Short mmCIF file of C-alpha atoms in Angstrom, two decimals:
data_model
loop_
_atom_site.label_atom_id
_atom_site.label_comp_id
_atom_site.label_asym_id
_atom_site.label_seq_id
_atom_site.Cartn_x
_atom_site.Cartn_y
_atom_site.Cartn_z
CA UNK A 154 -84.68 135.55 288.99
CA UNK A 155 -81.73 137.81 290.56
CA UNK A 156 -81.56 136.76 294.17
CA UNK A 157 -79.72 139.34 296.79
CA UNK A 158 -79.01 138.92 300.08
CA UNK A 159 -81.65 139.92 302.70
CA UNK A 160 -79.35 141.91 304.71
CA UNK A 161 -79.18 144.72 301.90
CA UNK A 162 -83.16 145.20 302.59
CA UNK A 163 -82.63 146.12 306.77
CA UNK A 164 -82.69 149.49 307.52
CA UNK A 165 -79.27 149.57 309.37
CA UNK A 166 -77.86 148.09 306.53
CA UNK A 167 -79.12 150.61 303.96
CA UNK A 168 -77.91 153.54 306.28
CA UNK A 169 -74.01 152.24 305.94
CA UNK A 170 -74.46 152.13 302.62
CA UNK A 171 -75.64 155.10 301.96
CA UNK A 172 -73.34 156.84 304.14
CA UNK A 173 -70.50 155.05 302.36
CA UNK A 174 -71.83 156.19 298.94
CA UNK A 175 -71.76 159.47 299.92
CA UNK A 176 -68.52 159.45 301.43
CA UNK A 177 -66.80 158.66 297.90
CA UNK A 178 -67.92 161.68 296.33
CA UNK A 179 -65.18 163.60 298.09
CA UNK A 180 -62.68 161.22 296.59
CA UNK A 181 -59.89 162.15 293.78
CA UNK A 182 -59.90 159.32 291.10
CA UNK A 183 -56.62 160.16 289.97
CA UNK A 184 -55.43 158.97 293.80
CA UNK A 185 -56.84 156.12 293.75
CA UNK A 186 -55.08 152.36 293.71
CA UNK A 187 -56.78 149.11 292.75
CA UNK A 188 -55.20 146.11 294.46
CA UNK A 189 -56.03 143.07 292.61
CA UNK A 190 -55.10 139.06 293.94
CA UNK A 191 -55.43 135.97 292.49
CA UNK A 192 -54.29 132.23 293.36
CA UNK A 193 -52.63 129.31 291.76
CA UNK A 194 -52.43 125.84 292.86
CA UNK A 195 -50.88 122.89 290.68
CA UNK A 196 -53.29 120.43 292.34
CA UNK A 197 -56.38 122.15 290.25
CA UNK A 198 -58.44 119.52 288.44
CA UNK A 199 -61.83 119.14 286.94
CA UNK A 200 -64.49 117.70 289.34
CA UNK A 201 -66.89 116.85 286.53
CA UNK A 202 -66.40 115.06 283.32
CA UNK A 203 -68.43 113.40 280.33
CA UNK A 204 -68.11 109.46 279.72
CA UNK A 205 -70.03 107.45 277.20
CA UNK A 206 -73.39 105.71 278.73
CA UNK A 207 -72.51 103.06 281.05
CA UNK A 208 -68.63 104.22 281.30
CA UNK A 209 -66.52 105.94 283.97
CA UNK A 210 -65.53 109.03 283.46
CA UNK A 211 -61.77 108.58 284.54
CA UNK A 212 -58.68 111.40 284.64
CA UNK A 213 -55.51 111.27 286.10
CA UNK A 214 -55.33 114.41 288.42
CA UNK A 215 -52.41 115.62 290.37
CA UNK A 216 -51.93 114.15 293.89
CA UNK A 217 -49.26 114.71 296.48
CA UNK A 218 -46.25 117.19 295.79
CA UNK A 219 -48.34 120.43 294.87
CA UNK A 220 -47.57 124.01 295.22
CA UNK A 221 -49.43 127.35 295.95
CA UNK A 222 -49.43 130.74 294.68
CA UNK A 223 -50.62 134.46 295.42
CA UNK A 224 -50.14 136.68 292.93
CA UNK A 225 -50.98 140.48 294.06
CA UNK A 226 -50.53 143.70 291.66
CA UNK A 227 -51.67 147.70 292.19
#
């Protein structure tokens, strides 16, 4: 099963697309940029974990003095 969303099926929605598609044609590859970002955080842990039967699963996570991070190249 490949689900999509339902809003690619209206009719208004098809119409911007295709008008987008065709507006790329015009486009010169060798001008174009790709901007790419991705995040870090230190307080990134597992949610899920395997235990024997009858056990909890226990890990000692991160808690309290955590930092963030964007990273963004072209």
């Amino acid at each position: 099963k490949s689900a999509h969303a339902l809003e690619q099926d209206r009719p208004d929605v098809l119409k911007r697309r295709r008008d987008w598609f065709d507006g790329q044609l015009d486009l010169d590859p060798a001008k174009l940029v790709f901007i790419d970002e991705t995040g870090l955080s230190t307080k990134m842990a597992r949610l899920r974990g395997r235990a024997p039967r009858g056990e909890r699963c226990r890990a000692g996570v991160p808690h309290g003095h955590w930092k963030t991070t964007t990273f963004t190249g072209a």
